[in-house]
């Protein structure tokens, strides 16, 4: 039996609540499957750790994570610690240090979740957004001069490299090829941004030749918001820059009914390092500790994690259990239900135990 070494970092807000729920579900899957076991190591990093030690994780944090097969991550962010500190202190160093350049965000309208688009249901919205996760607008390049003076200046420079764009494009085309529709939409803003974005378009056309069986089209990001809203069924796999895909994936989450169910995977496709799996929602201080956090996004990303680690049967079984429980109306208040985190978790576990597939 193989053992999956999982690093669990619940971190802030509702993060620990949903990660513990996710670990319970993973235990049930391992027991049901019999082919794999779990070796979970919990790390108490995050804003509490920061308040005690002045850093979000220890200096050798990445070294501690390296031997793991995957990182299962909750959320960062606290009311009393600046967001750029929490983010650049924990989540981004893991993404960047482990070169997790593909951020993968599936979106579907789950059964039982009411979505805001009129006349659109589960079959009409089935997307995967691939977000470039290592460079672009969030590369951290830039600076400030003459602070506080009238002539103060700040730059925020987007970095696009041929290597970075080519590898994300290849990842997106390959992912599109693995899905039934075999269709990729490449998003840019190459009418207004005439350097980096034009290079994106050029590299997309080059890489497309390696995938002759994948159809593809191009969209400008502003027009893309309209297409997502009015013709969701015309889209399948989508690739965009760090900033554009950040924005589009929030829209996608909203159109699918809730950010509370949206998962994300930060993947190192070359598998040199562990990849990281997390719900998209943040730490949600307003409901922290109330036991009503929606665990579905975390379960969905646990399914992405199992898939990435080659446990495809367990991954599919988990997705099916999530859909059954949502369809039965066992959901948390953020999506209109009355169930608690525990009740949704127990329902998913019961479904896994009883499943005969
Ligand atoms: C997301 C989040 C983060 C991101 C924030 C917290 C910086 O919005 O996962 O989309 O943009 O990476
Ligand atoms: Mg975002």
Tab-separated table of C-alpha atoms and ligand atoms in Angstrom:
chain	number	residue	atom	x	y	z
A	1	UNK	CA	0.000	0.000	0.000
A	2	UNK	CA	1.397	3.408	-0.841
A	3	UNK	CA	1.469	6.202	1.696
A	4	UNK	CA	0.761	9.777	0.682
A	5	UNK	CA	2.728	12.272	2.747
A	6	UNK	CA	0.521	15.301	3.207
A	7	UNK	CA	1.524	18.596	4.821
A	8	UNK	CA	-1.578	20.205	6.352
A	9	UNK	CA	-1.380	23.967	6.891
A	10	UNK	CA	-4.755	25.230	8.089
A	11	UNK	CA	-3.319	28.706	8.869
A	12	UNK	CA	-5.852	31.484	9.471
A	13	UNK	CA	-9.563	32.080	10.025
A	14	UNK	CA	-11.741	29.201	8.837
A	15	UNK	CA	-8.670	27.566	7.242
A	16	UNK	CA	-8.078	25.089	10.105
A	17	UNK	CA	-11.802	24.195	10.250
A	18	UNK	CA	-12.080	23.287	6.592
A	19	UNK	CA	-8.705	21.542	6.461
A	20	UNK	CA	-9.623	19.298	9.421
A	21	UNK	CA	-12.910	18.485	7.671
A	22	UNK	CA	-10.934	17.706	4.505
A	23	UNK	CA	-8.558	15.407	6.393
A	24	UNK	CA	-11.522	13.487	7.860
A	25	UNK	CA	-12.890	12.966	4.365
A	26	UNK	CA	-9.473	11.877	3.067
A	27	UNK	CA	-9.273	9.319	5.894
A	28	UNK	CA	-12.654	7.914	4.890
A	29	UNK	CA	-11.528	7.684	1.258
A	30	UNK	CA	-8.309	5.892	2.179
A	31	UNK	CA	-10.273	3.401	4.303
A	32	UNK	CA	-12.807	2.846	1.520
A	33	UNK	CA	-10.145	2.478	-1.172
A	34	UNK	CA	-7.585	0.333	0.623
A	35	UNK	CA	-4.902	1.139	-1.944
A	36	UNK	CA	-3.347	4.112	-0.200
A	37	UNK	CA	-2.749	5.455	3.271
A	38	UNK	CA	-2.105	8.941	4.582
A	39	UNK	CA	0.764	10.277	6.601
A	40	UNK	CA	-0.336	13.760	7.639
A	41	UNK	CA	1.996	16.322	9.216
A	42	UNK	CA	0.323	19.445	10.604
A	43	UNK	CA	2.162	22.771	10.542
A	44	UNK	CA	0.953	25.553	12.838
A	45	UNK	CA	2.137	28.350	10.566
A	46	UNK	CA	0.137	31.483	9.837
A	47	UNK	CA	-0.846	34.664	11.646
A	48	UNK	CA	-0.751	33.196	15.185
A	49	UNK	CA	2.739	31.979	14.460
A	50	UNK	CA	3.559	35.472	13.161
A	51	UNK	CA	2.340	37.116	16.367
A	52	UNK	CA	4.665	34.871	18.391
A	53	UNK	CA	7.704	34.719	16.119
A	54	UNK	CA	7.488	37.702	13.789
A	55	UNK	CA	7.391	35.462	10.720
A	56	UNK	CA	4.579	33.453	9.122
A	57	UNK	CA	6.691	30.293	8.887
A	58	UNK	CA	10.159	29.320	10.044
A	59	UNK	CA	13.119	30.146	7.859
A	60	UNK	CA	13.555	26.516	6.821
A	61	UNK	CA	9.821	26.143	6.116
A	62	UNK	CA	10.238	25.137	2.493
A	63	UNK	CA	12.876	22.565	3.482
A	64	UNK	CA	10.363	21.031	5.884
A	65	UNK	CA	7.753	20.813	3.143
A	66	UNK	CA	10.035	19.460	0.433
A	67	UNK	CA	9.817	15.760	1.375
A	68	UNK	CA	6.006	15.881	1.296
A	69	UNK	CA	3.906	14.634	-1.617
A	70	UNK	CA	1.496	17.569	-1.408
A	71	UNK	CA	0.525	20.569	0.688
A	72	UNK	CA	-3.095	20.879	1.821
A	73	UNK	CA	-3.591	24.546	2.611
A	74	UNK	CA	-6.410	26.461	4.355
A	75	UNK	CA	-6.281	30.250	4.102
A	76	UNK	CA	-4.142	33.197	5.125
A	77	UNK	CA	-5.244	36.610	6.319
A	78	UNK	CA	-5.972	38.160	9.726
A	79	UNK	CA	-7.613	41.434	10.739
A	80	UNK	CA	-4.560	42.697	12.613
A	81	UNK	CA	-1.769	41.680	10.220
A	82	UNK	CA	-1.404	43.459	6.858
A	83	UNK	CA	-2.509	41.299	3.942
A	84	UNK	CA	0.727	41.664	2.015
A	85	UNK	CA	2.597	40.341	5.082
A	86	UNK	CA	0.452	37.233	5.465
A	87	UNK	CA	0.409	36.538	1.761
A	88	UNK	CA	4.066	37.154	0.969
A	89	UNK	CA	5.053	35.448	4.238
A	90	UNK	CA	3.475	32.067	3.614
A	91	UNK	CA	1.401	31.290	0.573
A	92	UNK	CA	3.391	33.059	-2.118
A	93	UNK	CA	6.808	31.802	-0.921
A	94	UNK	CA	5.443	28.254	-1.216
A	95	UNK	CA	3.976	28.881	-4.687
A	96	UNK	CA	7.105	30.607	-5.920
A	97	UNK	CA	9.707	28.578	-4.033
A	98	UNK	CA	8.222	25.364	-5.392
A	99	UNK	CA	7.698	26.862	-8.854
A	100	UNK	CA	4.000	25.957	-8.803
A	101	UNK	CA	3.458	27.813	-12.033
A	102	UNK	CA	0.104	26.353	-12.976
A	103	UNK	CA	-2.815	27.493	-10.882
A	104	UNK	CA	-5.768	25.347	-11.858
A	105	UNK	CA	-9.315	26.394	-11.020
A	106	UNK	CA	-12.192	24.158	-12.082
A	107	UNK	CA	-15.660	25.675	-11.961
A	108	UNK	CA	-18.993	23.942	-12.316
A	109	UNK	CA	-22.475	24.590	-11.091
A	110	UNK	CA	-22.858	21.787	-8.565
A	111	UNK	CA	-26.279	20.141	-8.331
A	112	UNK	CA	-28.379	21.702	-5.591
A	113	UNK	CA	-26.460	24.997	-5.660
A	114	UNK	CA	-28.486	27.817	-7.132
A	115	UNK	CA	-26.459	29.940	-9.520
A	116	UNK	CA	-27.322	33.500	-10.515
A	117	UNK	CA	-27.516	33.020	-14.297
A	118	UNK	CA	-31.061	32.855	-15.560
A	119	UNK	CA	-31.938	29.661	-17.451
A	120	UNK	CA	-28.507	28.122	-16.885
A	121	UNK	CA	-27.903	24.925	-14.967
A	122	UNK	CA	-25.160	22.423	-14.174
A	123	UNK	CA	-24.408	21.392	-17.787
A	124	UNK	CA	-24.017	24.963	-19.006
A	125	UNK	CA	-20.978	25.900	-17.024
A	126	UNK	CA	-18.049	23.497	-16.891
A	127	UNK	CA	-14.759	25.334	-17.049
A	128	UNK	CA	-11.192	25.017	-15.927
A	129	UNK	CA	-9.283	28.248	-15.613
A	130	UNK	CA	-5.508	27.919	-15.847
A	131	UNK	CA	-3.849	30.872	-14.179
A	132	UNK	CA	-0.190	31.665	-14.757
A	133	UNK	CA	1.104	31.556	-11.198
A	134	UNK	CA	4.763	32.472	-11.247
A	135	UNK	CA	5.220	35.787	-13.026
A	136	UNK	CA	3.079	38.360	-14.807
A	137	UNK	CA	1.539	41.214	-12.881
A	138	UNK	CA	2.169	39.589	-9.468
A	139	UNK	CA	5.888	39.042	-9.916
A	140	UNK	CA	6.578	41.562	-7.184
A	141	UNK	CA	8.688	43.769	-9.432
A	142	UNK	CA	8.633	47.496	-8.976
A	143	UNK	CA	9.299	49.971	-6.268
A	144	UNK	CA	8.540	53.309	-4.701
A	145	UNK	CA	10.581	56.471	-4.528
A	146	UNK	CA	10.152	59.853	-2.811
A	147	UNK	CA	7.776	58.346	-0.274
A	148	UNK	CA	5.247	60.763	1.115
A	149	UNK	CA	6.419	63.649	-1.050
A	150	UNK	CA	4.271	65.208	-3.764
A	151	UNK	CA	6.509	63.658	-6.414
A	152	UNK	CA	6.165	60.161	-4.981
A	153	UNK	CA	6.247	57.481	-7.658
A	154	UNK	CA	5.431	53.772	-7.644
A	155	UNK	CA	5.887	51.158	-10.335
A	156	UNK	CA	4.350	47.700	-10.514
A	157	UNK	CA	6.004	45.952	-13.404
A	158	UNK	CA	4.518	42.898	-15.076
A	159	UNK	CA	7.076	40.280	-16.071
A	160	UNK	CA	6.391	37.959	-19.000
A	161	UNK	CA	9.090	35.550	-20.094
A	162	UNK	CA	9.104	33.264	-23.118
A	163	UNK	CA	9.840	30.308	-20.848
A	164	UNK	CA	7.024	31.256	-18.461
A	165	UNK	CA	4.411	31.839	-21.134
A	166	UNK	CA	5.375	28.784	-23.181
A	167	UNK	CA	5.165	26.399	-20.241
A	168	UNK	CA	1.778	27.643	-19.045
A	169	UNK	CA	0.470	27.520	-22.607
A	170	UNK	CA	1.643	23.918	-22.994
A	171	UNK	CA	0.023	23.024	-19.693
A	172	UNK	CA	-3.255	24.609	-20.768
A	173	UNK	CA	-3.309	22.983	-24.198
A	174	UNK	CA	-2.527	19.590	-22.651
A	175	UNK	CA	-5.284	20.042	-20.081
A	176	UNK	CA	-7.735	21.092	-22.791
A	177	UNK	CA	-6.777	17.952	-24.721
A	178	UNK	CA	-7.615	15.781	-21.710
A	179	UNK	CA	-11.164	17.162	-21.493
A	180	UNK	CA	-14.005	16.007	-23.727
A	181	UNK	CA	-14.478	19.312	-25.556
A	182	UNK	CA	-10.757	19.752	-26.365
A	183	UNK	CA	-11.156	23.502	-26.546
A	184	UNK	CA	-8.963	26.268	-25.137
A	185	UNK	CA	-9.663	29.983	-24.870
A	186	UNK	CA	-6.573	32.183	-24.549
A	187	UNK	CA	-7.273	35.453	-22.726
A	188	UNK	CA	-5.122	38.570	-23.082
A	189	UNK	CA	-5.431	42.308	-23.456
A	190	UNK	CA	-3.211	42.601	-26.477
A	191	UNK	CA	-5.029	45.566	-27.955
A	192	UNK	CA	-3.993	47.881	-25.121
A	193	UNK	CA	-0.932	46.105	-23.714
A	194	UNK	CA	1.214	45.798	-26.769
A	195	UNK	CA	4.347	44.065	-25.447
A	196	UNK	CA	3.781	41.224	-23.011
A	197	UNK	CA	0.275	40.479	-24.206
A	198	UNK	CA	1.227	40.428	-27.861
A	199	UNK	CA	3.957	37.945	-26.956
A	200	UNK	CA	1.266	35.822	-25.243
A	201	UNK	CA	-0.759	35.774	-28.434
A	202	UNK	CA	2.283	34.830	-30.499
A	203	UNK	CA	3.353	32.039	-28.162
A	204	UNK	CA	-0.219	30.718	-28.018
A	205	UNK	CA	-0.213	30.395	-31.803
A	206	UNK	CA	3.160	28.632	-31.730
A	207	UNK	CA	2.189	26.170	-29.001
A	208	UNK	CA	-1.173	25.519	-30.679
A	209	UNK	CA	0.709	23.833	-33.502
A	210	UNK	CA	1.894	21.165	-31.069
A	211	UNK	CA	-1.750	20.373	-30.264
A	212	UNK	CA	-3.486	20.133	-33.653
A	213	UNK	CA	-6.391	18.192	-32.111
A	214	UNK	CA	-7.222	21.031	-29.692
A	215	UNK	CA	-9.355	23.876	-31.030
A	216	UNK	CA	-8.664	27.299	-29.587
A	217	UNK	CA	-9.769	30.901	-29.698
A	218	UNK	CA	-8.650	34.233	-28.296
A	219	UNK	CA	-10.526	36.705	-26.125
A	220	UNK	CA	-9.713	40.114	-24.720
A	221	UNK	CA	-10.228	40.012	-20.996
A	222	UNK	CA	-12.969	42.653	-20.892
A	223	UNK	CA	-15.004	40.903	-23.564
A	224	UNK	CA	-14.338	37.641	-21.770
A	225	UNK	CA	-16.416	38.754	-18.771
A	226	UNK	CA	-19.362	39.228	-21.113
A	227	UNK	CA	-18.919	35.847	-22.762
A	228	UNK	CA	-18.630	34.087	-19.414
A	229	UNK	CA	-21.873	35.671	-18.308
A	230	UNK	CA	-23.935	35.407	-21.482
A	231	UNK	CA	-22.537	32.303	-23.198
A	232	UNK	CA	-21.017	30.144	-20.471
A	233	UNK	CA	-21.604	26.985	-22.479
A	234	UNK	CA	-19.262	28.257	-25.231
A	235	UNK	CA	-16.233	27.956	-22.928
A	236	UNK	CA	-14.264	25.013	-21.614
A	237	UNK	CA	-10.578	25.399	-20.730
A	238	UNK	CA	-9.294	28.939	-20.266
A	239	UNK	CA	-5.740	30.256	-19.882
A	240	UNK	CA	-4.869	33.749	-18.693
A	241	UNK	CA	-2.239	35.791	-16.886
A	242	UNK	CA	-1.909	35.933	-13.134
A	243	UNK	CA	-4.003	39.115	-12.775
A	244	UNK	CA	-6.575	38.412	-15.462
A	245	UNK	CA	-7.218	34.883	-14.245
A	246	UNK	CA	-7.381	36.082	-10.646
A	247	UNK	CA	-10.280	38.340	-11.594
A	248	UNK	CA	-11.951	35.914	-13.994
A	249	UNK	CA	-11.855	33.127	-11.444
A	250	UNK	CA	-13.775	35.208	-8.910
A	251	UNK	CA	-16.364	35.876	-11.588
A	252	UNK	CA	-16.421	32.169	-12.381
A	253	UNK	CA	-16.976	31.338	-8.722
A	254	UNK	CA	-19.819	33.801	-8.460
A	255	UNK	CA	-21.468	32.532	-11.640
A	256	UNK	CA	-21.252	28.981	-10.331
A	257	UNK	CA	-23.120	30.008	-7.203
A	258	UNK	CA	-20.490	30.625	-4.547
A	259	UNK	CA	-16.806	31.148	-3.908
A	260	UNK	CA	-17.396	28.818	-0.968
A	261	UNK	CA	-17.327	25.833	-3.296
A	262	UNK	CA	-14.433	26.926	-5.542
A	263	UNK	CA	-11.165	24.958	-5.326
A	264	UNK	CA	-7.690	25.682	-6.600
A	265	UNK	CA	-4.511	23.719	-7.208
A	266	UNK	CA	-1.039	25.251	-7.381
A	267	UNK	CA	0.822	22.747	-9.478
A	268	UNK	CA	4.430	22.109	-10.316
A	269	UNK	CA	3.746	20.090	-13.474
A	270	UNK	CA	7.311	18.789	-13.537
A	271	UNK	CA	6.836	17.340	-10.035
A	272	UNK	CA	10.172	18.599	-8.763
A	273	UNK	CA	8.387	19.882	-5.640
A	274	UNK	CA	5.138	19.220	-3.797
A	275	UNK	CA	2.094	20.928	-5.283
A	276	UNK	CA	-0.344	22.826	-3.082
A	277	UNK	CA	-4.131	22.454	-2.883
A	278	UNK	CA	-6.440	25.023	-1.296
A	279	UNK	CA	-9.957	26.400	-1.311
A	280	UNK	CA	-10.184	29.773	-3.099
A	281	UNK	CA	-12.178	31.471	-0.336
A	282	UNK	CA	-10.134	33.356	2.203
A	283	UNK	CA	-9.981	33.199	5.966
A	284	UNK	CA	-13.517	34.644	6.488
A	285	UNK	CA	-13.148	36.139	9.992
A	286	UNK	CA	-16.856	36.888	10.151
A	287	UNK	CA	-17.723	33.204	10.455
A	288	UNK	CA	-14.527	31.852	12.010
A	289	UNK	CA	-15.201	29.464	14.872
A	290	UNK	CA	-18.932	29.271	14.217
A	291	UNK	CA	-18.771	25.830	12.664
A	292	UNK	CA	-20.598	26.896	9.513
A	293	UNK	CA	-17.730	27.282	7.032
A	294	UNK	CA	-18.483	25.603	3.723
A	295	UNK	CA	-16.081	22.641	3.424
A	296	UNK	CA	-17.016	21.837	-0.193
A	297	UNK	CA	-14.204	23.871	-1.785
A	298	UNK	CA	-11.719	22.036	0.424
A	299	UNK	CA	-13.210	18.645	-0.468
A	300	UNK	CA	-13.076	19.533	-4.145
A	301	UNK	CA	-9.427	20.555	-3.895
A	302	UNK	CA	-8.746	17.329	-1.957
A	303	UNK	CA	-10.090	15.571	-5.033
A	304	UNK	CA	-7.674	17.600	-7.204
A	305	UNK	CA	-4.878	16.540	-4.853
A	306	UNK	CA	-5.755	12.844	-5.122
A	307	UNK	CA	-5.954	13.161	-8.886
A	308	UNK	CA	-2.538	14.835	-9.008
A	309	UNK	CA	-1.107	12.053	-6.834
A	310	UNK	CA	-2.503	9.392	-9.152
A	311	UNK	CA	-5.399	8.226	-6.944
A	312	UNK	CA	-7.943	8.825	-9.676
A	313	UNK	CA	-10.596	6.401	-8.383
A	314	UNK	CA	-10.634	8.036	-4.958
A	315	UNK	CA	-10.652	11.490	-6.584
A	316	UNK	CA	-13.704	10.603	-8.685
A	317	UNK	CA	-15.437	8.953	-5.721
A	318	UNK	CA	-14.987	12.112	-3.679
A	319	UNK	CA	-16.382	14.359	-6.449
A	320	UNK	CA	-19.377	12.087	-6.766
A	321	UNK	CA	-19.984	12.156	-3.015
A	322	UNK	CA	-19.759	15.971	-2.981
A	323	UNK	CA	-22.314	16.196	-5.788
A	324	UNK	CA	-24.688	13.772	-4.098
A	325	UNK	CA	-24.561	15.624	-0.803
A	326	UNK	CA	-25.098	19.003	-2.508
A	327	UNK	CA	-27.947	17.567	-4.568
A	328	UNK	CA	-29.562	16.307	-1.347
A	329	UNK	CA	-29.575	19.883	-0.068
A	330	UNK	CA	-27.098	19.263	2.736
A	331	UNK	CA	-25.297	22.585	2.417
A	332	UNK	CA	-24.028	25.419	4.598
A	333	UNK	CA	-25.738	28.837	4.948
A	334	UNK	CA	-23.498	30.622	2.399
A	335	UNK	CA	-25.194	28.609	-0.334
A	336	UNK	CA	-28.639	28.760	1.184
A	337	UNK	CA	-28.590	25.664	3.391
A	338	UNK	CA	-28.810	25.171	7.129
A	339	UNK	CA	-26.177	22.477	7.678
A	340	UNK	CA	-23.013	22.929	9.696
A	341	UNK	CA	-19.491	22.145	8.515
A	342	UNK	CA	-19.661	18.923	10.551
A	343	UNK	CA	-22.988	17.856	9.069
A	344	UNK	CA	-21.795	18.356	5.489
A	345	UNK	CA	-18.567	16.519	6.320
A	346	UNK	CA	-20.400	13.582	7.921
A	347	UNK	CA	-22.787	13.367	4.972
A	348	UNK	CA	-19.864	13.203	2.530
A	349	UNK	CA	-18.124	10.571	4.676
A	350	UNK	CA	-21.313	8.471	4.885
A	351	UNK	CA	-21.711	8.682	1.118
A	352	UNK	CA	-18.108	7.575	0.589
A	353	UNK	CA	-18.549	4.642	2.981
A	354	UNK	CA	-21.725	3.542	1.265
A	355	UNK	CA	-20.543	4.037	-2.294
A	356	UNK	CA	-20.197	0.934	-4.405
A	357	UNK	CA	-18.210	2.508	-7.221
B	1	LIG	C1	-6.741	34.065	-5.062
B	1	LIG	C2	-6.615	35.155	-4.069
B	1	LIG	C3	-5.187	35.531	-3.866
B	1	LIG	C4	-4.503	35.676	-5.189
B	1	LIG	C5	-5.044	36.791	-3.045
B	1	LIG	C6	-5.357	36.515	-1.611
B	1	LIG	C7	-3.767	37.495	-3.258
B	1	LIG	O1	-7.362	36.235	-4.465
B	1	LIG	O2	-6.297	32.952	-4.778
B	1	LIG	O3	-7.264	34.318	-6.145
B	1	LIG	O4	-4.838	36.539	-5.969
B	1	LIG	O5	-3.605	34.904	-5.485
B	2	LIG	MG1	-8.273	36.021	-6.248
